Structure formats: structure tokens, C-alpha cells
Amino acid sequence: MNKTVEVLPDKEALIQRSLEIILSQMQAAIQKRGQCTIALAGGGTPKPLYEAIATQDLPWDKIHVFWGDERYVPADHPDSNQKMARHAWLDKVDIPATNIHPMSTDGESPSADAQKHDDHLREFFKVAVGEFPHFDIILLGIGDDAHTASLFPHTDALQMTDRLVTVGNKDGQPRITFTAPLINHAHCVMFLVSGASKQPALAQIFAPEADAMTYPARLIKPQGELWWLLDEAAGQELKK
């Protein structure tokens, strides 16, 4: 694991730096593998990043977009991560519809939809059961409780070691989420963290020892590059 931590002056600088890294990663992936696979994060922090990506002149036919997690709501629901990314980015560029790979949230059950997406990823990446694909880029955030994607403290999703996708649980509300092992097989994982409210969680995530079941972001230790991009409000204690 190649870990880099950067504390940027403000959120605007955070977004600009993350855009630079993502564009570099996209270019490298397309040169090496002919395409780039990126999994998006939800929440408010990455929205301006997606808006910035939408202004770029990129080979959209070579970029495949996924999501690291999704709330179990219809695709047109205000809380949908897919809806946010489409509005901020995907609806504004000429990307083929077949290059967009949302998580299903309208099937028989969350577990059935999680399995459906698990199957889709295996088919797309051509990996067998027991193997893990390698995403080029996975974007993540953290919550004030140190969760990431929909891997929440002391939930069953944290124990999944042989699945690509599983059901997360947020106060009794189901979500679909990548598993920690899938995230950890990525070529590049990038955390975008903004705001002073994240300081206590970051202190535990970066502590020499702490319980990963209580602070799930500690589970993320990718084989490739790991970037932590923080604004000053979130990362000021880490600079000391």
C-alpha cells in the first residue's frame, strides 16, 4: 500500500487537488488497460468534484462509472447517490449509457439486488467467485462515526470477506455497498474528507491501534495507492 495524506487549505483546494489526481489516474488507466473504471462516493463533499469532471474533455466511451454504495431508494429519489452524480456530471457529458453501472434498488429485496450487482461486477470484470476485480479508482468519504461507503460500525457488512457487494445497514435502513475486500483490491482508493466534525473519526482512523469494527474506515488498506485528501477544517489535528 502506497499511502499519501494531504491537508489542503480549504474545500475548493481539496476539490481541485482531487480532480488533478483523478484525471492523472484516468489517463494512466486508459493507457495501460484501454479503459478506466471508477466507483463514485455519495454525500455532499464530492458533488463539486463531479461538476468539475463534467467540464473536462475526456474519452467518455472509455470510462465506466460505478458506485461504491447506494441508499435503497428509487433512482429518482432525492437521497439517491446515482441521481446526484447524474445531475452533477453524467447527464452533462456524452458518455454511453452502457458505461454507467448503477446499483439496482428496485428488485425483490436488498439482498437480491446486492447479489444482482455482485453478479454484474463479476461478469463485467470477468472474475470467478472467490476472485476480486481491480477497480482503477474508488472514491470514498467518511461519516462522523468513521463509516465509509455503507460499511457502518458493528454491522454484518464488515464481516463479508468473500463477496463483492453486500447489504449495509444504517439505523435499520438497508443500503447496497461494496465490501472492504473489493475496495482493497483497487489500484487507487481516494478519501475526500471535509469539515471539522470529521476530526474525532480521523483521530481514530489514523491512531496506531483502534478497533476496525468500531471505526470501519480502518479496514481500507488497498493493494494500490491510498490517498487521504482533507481540507484544513478536517485535517488540522493531523498536521501537528
Short mmCIF file of C-alpha atoms in Angstrom, two decimals:
data_model
loop_
_atom_site.label_atom_id
_atom_site.label_comp_id
_atom_site.label_asym_id
_atom_site.label_seq_id
_atom_site.Cartn_x
_atom_site.Cartn_y
_atom_site.Cartn_z
CA MET A 1 0.00 0.00 0.00
CA ASN A 2 1.29 3.42 -1.03
CA LYS A 3 -0.36 5.90 1.37
CA THR A 4 -0.40 9.67 0.89
CA VAL A 5 -2.06 12.18 3.21
CA GLU A 6 -2.55 15.77 2.08
CA VAL A 7 -4.23 18.57 4.04
CA LEU A 8 -5.47 21.28 1.69
CA PRO A 9 -6.25 24.89 2.72
CA ASP A 10 -9.99 24.68 2.05
CA LYS A 11 -12.66 22.65 0.28
CA GLU A 12 -12.05 24.40 -3.04
CA ALA A 13 -8.39 23.35 -2.94
CA LEU A 14 -9.47 19.85 -1.90
CA ILE A 15 -11.68 19.53 -4.96
CA GLN A 16 -9.01 20.92 -7.30
CA ARG A 17 -6.37 18.51 -5.98
CA SER A 18 -8.71 15.53 -6.20
CA LEU A 19 -9.57 16.49 -9.80
CA GLU A 20 -5.87 16.57 -10.71
CA ILE A 21 -5.25 13.12 -9.26
CA ILE A 22 -8.35 11.59 -10.82
CA LEU A 23 -7.53 12.92 -14.28
CA SER A 24 -4.00 11.53 -13.96
CA GLN A 25 -5.32 8.15 -12.80
CA MET A 26 -7.85 8.06 -15.64
CA GLN A 27 -5.19 8.79 -18.23
CA ALA A 28 -2.86 6.14 -16.83
CA ALA A 29 -5.61 3.50 -16.68
CA ILE A 30 -6.72 4.15 -20.26
CA GLN A 31 -3.13 3.97 -21.49
CA LYS A 32 -2.48 0.71 -19.65
CA ARG A 33 -5.81 -1.10 -19.92
CA GLY A 34 -7.79 0.70 -22.60
CA GLN A 35 -10.45 1.90 -20.19
CA CYS A 36 -10.94 3.39 -16.73
CA THR A 37 -13.29 2.01 -14.10
CA ILE A 38 -14.27 4.46 -11.36
CA ALA A 39 -16.61 3.95 -8.39
CA LEU A 40 -18.20 7.09 -7.01
CA ALA A 41 -18.97 8.19 -3.47
CA GLY A 42 -22.17 9.84 -2.35
CA GLY A 43 -22.66 12.73 0.04
CA GLY A 44 -22.14 16.45 -0.40
CA THR A 45 -18.33 16.62 -0.48
CA PRO A 46 -17.72 15.08 -3.93
CA LYS A 47 -20.55 16.86 -5.76
CA PRO A 48 -18.39 19.83 -6.88
CA LEU A 49 -15.75 17.33 -7.99
CA TYR A 50 -18.28 15.64 -10.27
CA GLU A 51 -19.32 19.03 -11.61
CA ALA A 52 -15.66 19.76 -12.38
CA ILE A 53 -15.13 16.41 -14.13
CA ALA A 54 -18.14 17.19 -16.32
CA THR A 55 -16.28 20.18 -17.78
CA GLN A 56 -13.33 18.10 -18.94
CA ASP A 57 -12.73 16.86 -22.47
CA LEU A 58 -12.35 13.14 -21.80
CA PRO A 59 -12.72 9.96 -23.87
CA TRP A 60 -16.09 9.17 -22.29
CA ASP A 61 -16.51 5.92 -24.23
CA LYS A 62 -13.50 4.55 -22.34
CA ILE A 63 -14.76 5.47 -18.85
CA HIS A 64 -17.04 3.15 -16.89
CA VAL A 65 -18.82 4.60 -13.86
CA PHE A 66 -19.96 2.62 -10.82
CA TRP A 67 -20.96 3.48 -7.26
CA GLY A 68 -19.35 2.26 -4.04
CA ASP A 69 -22.67 2.25 -2.25
CA GLU A 70 -26.27 3.27 -2.71
CA ARG A 71 -29.20 4.04 -0.46
CA TYR A 72 -32.07 1.61 -1.01
CA VAL A 73 -34.33 4.19 -2.62
CA PRO A 74 -35.61 4.67 -6.19
CA ALA A 75 -33.14 6.10 -8.68
CA ASP A 76 -35.09 9.37 -8.85
CA HIS A 77 -35.24 9.80 -5.06
CA PRO A 78 -33.54 12.93 -3.62
CA ASP A 79 -31.30 10.71 -1.45
CA SER A 80 -30.04 8.61 -4.38
CA ASN A 81 -26.30 8.73 -4.95
CA GLN A 82 -26.93 7.84 -8.57
CA LYS A 83 -29.30 10.78 -9.05
CA MET A 84 -26.78 13.22 -7.57
CA ALA A 85 -23.95 12.02 -9.83
CA ARG A 86 -26.14 12.02 -12.92
CA HIS A 87 -27.31 15.57 -12.24
CA ALA A 88 -23.81 16.88 -11.43
CA TRP A 89 -21.85 15.02 -14.09
CA LEU A 90 -23.18 12.12 -16.14
CA ASP A 91 -26.18 13.86 -17.70
CA LYS A 92 -23.89 16.66 -18.90
CA VAL A 93 -21.45 14.58 -20.94
CA ASP A 94 -21.62 12.24 -23.91
CA ILE A 95 -20.98 9.02 -22.00
CA PRO A 96 -22.61 5.86 -23.39
CA ALA A 97 -25.50 4.62 -21.27
CA THR A 98 -23.89 1.18 -21.21
CA ASN A 99 -20.86 2.68 -19.45
CA ILE A 100 -22.97 3.64 -16.41
CA HIS A 101 -23.43 0.83 -13.91
CA PRO A 102 -25.82 1.81 -11.09
CA MET A 103 -26.75 -0.49 -8.26
CA SER A 104 -30.27 -1.88 -8.56
CA THR A 105 -32.64 -0.72 -5.81
CA ASP A 106 -35.96 -1.85 -7.24
CA GLY A 107 -35.77 -5.63 -7.04
CA GLU A 108 -37.26 -8.21 -4.72
CA SER A 109 -35.11 -7.25 -1.74
CA PRO A 110 -31.85 -5.52 -0.78
CA SER A 111 -30.09 -8.88 -0.58
CA ALA A 112 -31.35 -9.89 -4.03
CA ASP A 113 -30.24 -6.57 -5.51
CA ALA A 114 -26.85 -6.86 -3.80
CA GLN A 115 -26.40 -10.29 -5.37
CA LYS A 116 -27.52 -8.92 -8.74
CA HIS A 117 -24.84 -6.26 -8.67
CA ASP A 118 -22.25 -8.73 -7.39
CA ASP A 119 -23.04 -10.88 -10.43
CA HIS A 120 -22.86 -7.86 -12.73
CA LEU A 121 -19.39 -6.92 -11.48
CA ARG A 122 -18.11 -10.47 -11.91
CA GLU A 123 -19.45 -10.55 -15.46
CA PHE A 124 -18.08 -7.12 -16.36
CA PHE A 125 -14.60 -7.75 -14.94
CA LYS A 126 -14.64 -11.44 -15.89
CA VAL A 127 -13.71 -12.73 -12.45
CA ALA A 128 -14.83 -16.00 -10.89
CA VAL A 129 -16.38 -16.49 -7.49
CA GLY A 130 -13.58 -16.17 -4.93
CA GLU A 131 -11.69 -13.64 -7.06
CA PHE A 132 -11.80 -9.86 -6.83
CA PRO A 133 -11.66 -7.32 -9.66
CA HIS A 134 -9.36 -4.35 -9.60
CA PHE A 135 -11.13 -1.01 -9.97
CA ASP A 136 -8.91 1.77 -11.27
CA ILE A 137 -10.33 4.39 -8.88
CA ILE A 138 -12.65 4.12 -5.88
CA LEU A 139 -13.76 7.37 -4.26
CA LEU A 140 -14.78 7.30 -0.61
CA GLY A 141 -15.81 9.62 2.18
CA ILE A 142 -16.21 9.06 5.88
CA GLY A 143 -19.01 9.81 8.31
CA ASP A 144 -18.65 11.30 11.75
CA ASP A 145 -18.82 7.69 13.02
CA ALA A 146 -15.87 6.66 10.76
CA HIS A 147 -18.04 4.62 8.41
CA THR A 148 -17.13 4.56 4.74
CA ALA A 149 -19.25 3.51 1.76
CA SER A 150 -22.12 1.83 3.65
CA LEU A 151 -19.82 -0.06 5.98
CA PHE A 152 -21.20 1.05 9.33
CA PRO A 153 -19.82 0.26 12.79
CA HIS A 154 -20.65 -3.18 14.20
CA THR A 155 -22.73 -4.31 11.21
CA ASP A 156 -22.68 -7.63 9.38
CA ALA A 157 -21.32 -5.99 6.22
CA LEU A 158 -17.94 -5.57 7.92
CA GLN A 159 -17.57 -9.36 8.17
CA MET A 160 -18.05 -10.05 4.46
CA THR A 161 -14.79 -11.39 3.05
CA ASP A 162 -15.94 -13.44 0.04
CA ARG A 163 -18.45 -11.08 -1.57
CA LEU A 164 -18.03 -8.07 -3.82
CA VAL A 165 -21.30 -6.46 -2.82
CA THR A 166 -23.45 -6.84 0.27
CA VAL A 167 -26.23 -5.18 2.26
CA GLY A 168 -25.23 -2.38 4.60
CA ASN A 169 -27.37 -1.16 7.46
CA LYS A 170 -27.80 2.43 8.65
CA ASP A 171 -30.09 2.56 11.70
CA GLY A 172 -32.29 -0.17 10.27
CA GLN A 173 -32.30 1.26 6.75
CA PRO A 174 -30.75 -1.09 4.16
CA ARG A 175 -28.15 0.05 1.68
CA ILE A 176 -26.16 -1.69 -1.05
CA THR A 177 -22.40 -1.46 -0.61
CA PHE A 178 -19.03 -2.63 -1.85
CA THR A 179 -17.30 -4.87 0.65
CA ALA A 180 -13.99 -3.94 2.22
CA PRO A 181 -12.07 -6.68 0.31
CA LEU A 182 -13.41 -5.37 -3.02
CA ILE A 183 -12.33 -1.83 -2.15
CA ASN A 184 -8.93 -3.08 -1.07
CA HIS A 185 -8.25 -4.64 -4.47
CA ALA A 186 -8.44 -1.24 -6.22
CA HIS A 187 -5.47 0.32 -7.99
CA CYS A 188 -6.30 3.64 -6.32
CA VAL A 189 -8.56 4.50 -3.37
CA MET A 190 -9.16 8.16 -2.60
CA PHE A 191 -10.82 9.52 0.54
CA LEU A 192 -12.25 13.05 0.30
CA VAL A 193 -12.91 14.48 3.76
CA SER A 194 -14.22 17.93 4.61
CA GLY A 195 -15.31 19.64 7.82
CA ALA A 196 -14.31 19.91 11.46
CA SER A 197 -16.91 17.32 12.50
CA LYS A 198 -14.69 14.61 10.99
CA GLN A 199 -11.74 15.29 13.33
CA PRO A 200 -12.71 12.75 16.06
CA ALA A 201 -13.25 10.00 13.47
CA LEU A 202 -9.96 10.78 11.74
CA ALA A 203 -8.12 10.61 15.07
CA GLN A 204 -9.31 7.02 15.50
CA ILE A 205 -8.79 6.04 11.86
CA PHE A 206 -5.18 7.24 11.99
CA ALA A 207 -4.47 6.01 15.54
CA PRO A 208 -1.75 3.34 15.86
CA GLU A 209 -4.35 1.00 17.34
CA ALA A 210 -8.14 1.07 17.30
CA ASP A 211 -11.00 -1.35 16.64
CA ALA A 212 -11.91 -1.54 12.95
CA MET A 213 -15.37 -2.85 13.84
CA THR A 214 -15.96 0.43 15.65
CA TYR A 215 -14.13 2.59 13.09
CA PRO A 216 -14.73 0.82 9.76
CA ALA A 217 -12.60 3.12 7.59
CA ARG A 218 -9.60 1.42 9.24
CA LEU A 219 -10.46 -1.65 7.15
CA ILE A 220 -9.47 0.14 3.96
CA LYS A 221 -5.91 -0.86 3.15
CA PRO A 222 -5.75 -1.15 -0.64
CA GLN A 223 -3.14 -3.07 -2.59
CA GLY A 224 -2.54 0.01 -4.73
CA GLU A 225 -2.44 3.70 -3.89
CA LEU A 226 -4.30 5.17 -0.91
CA TRP A 227 -4.96 8.91 -0.91
CA TRP A 228 -6.36 10.87 2.00
CA LEU A 229 -7.29 14.37 0.85
CA LEU A 230 -8.53 16.55 3.71
CA ASP A 231 -9.45 20.18 3.98
CA GLU A 232 -7.91 22.24 6.78
CA ALA A 233 -11.02 22.01 8.96
CA ALA A 234 -10.92 18.19 8.89
CA GLY A 235 -7.18 17.61 8.90
CA GLN A 236 -5.67 20.32 11.09
CA GLU A 237 -5.03 17.95 14.01
CA LEU A 238 -3.19 15.52 11.73
CA LYS A 239 -0.72 18.25 10.79
CA LYS A 240 0.52 18.60 14.38
#
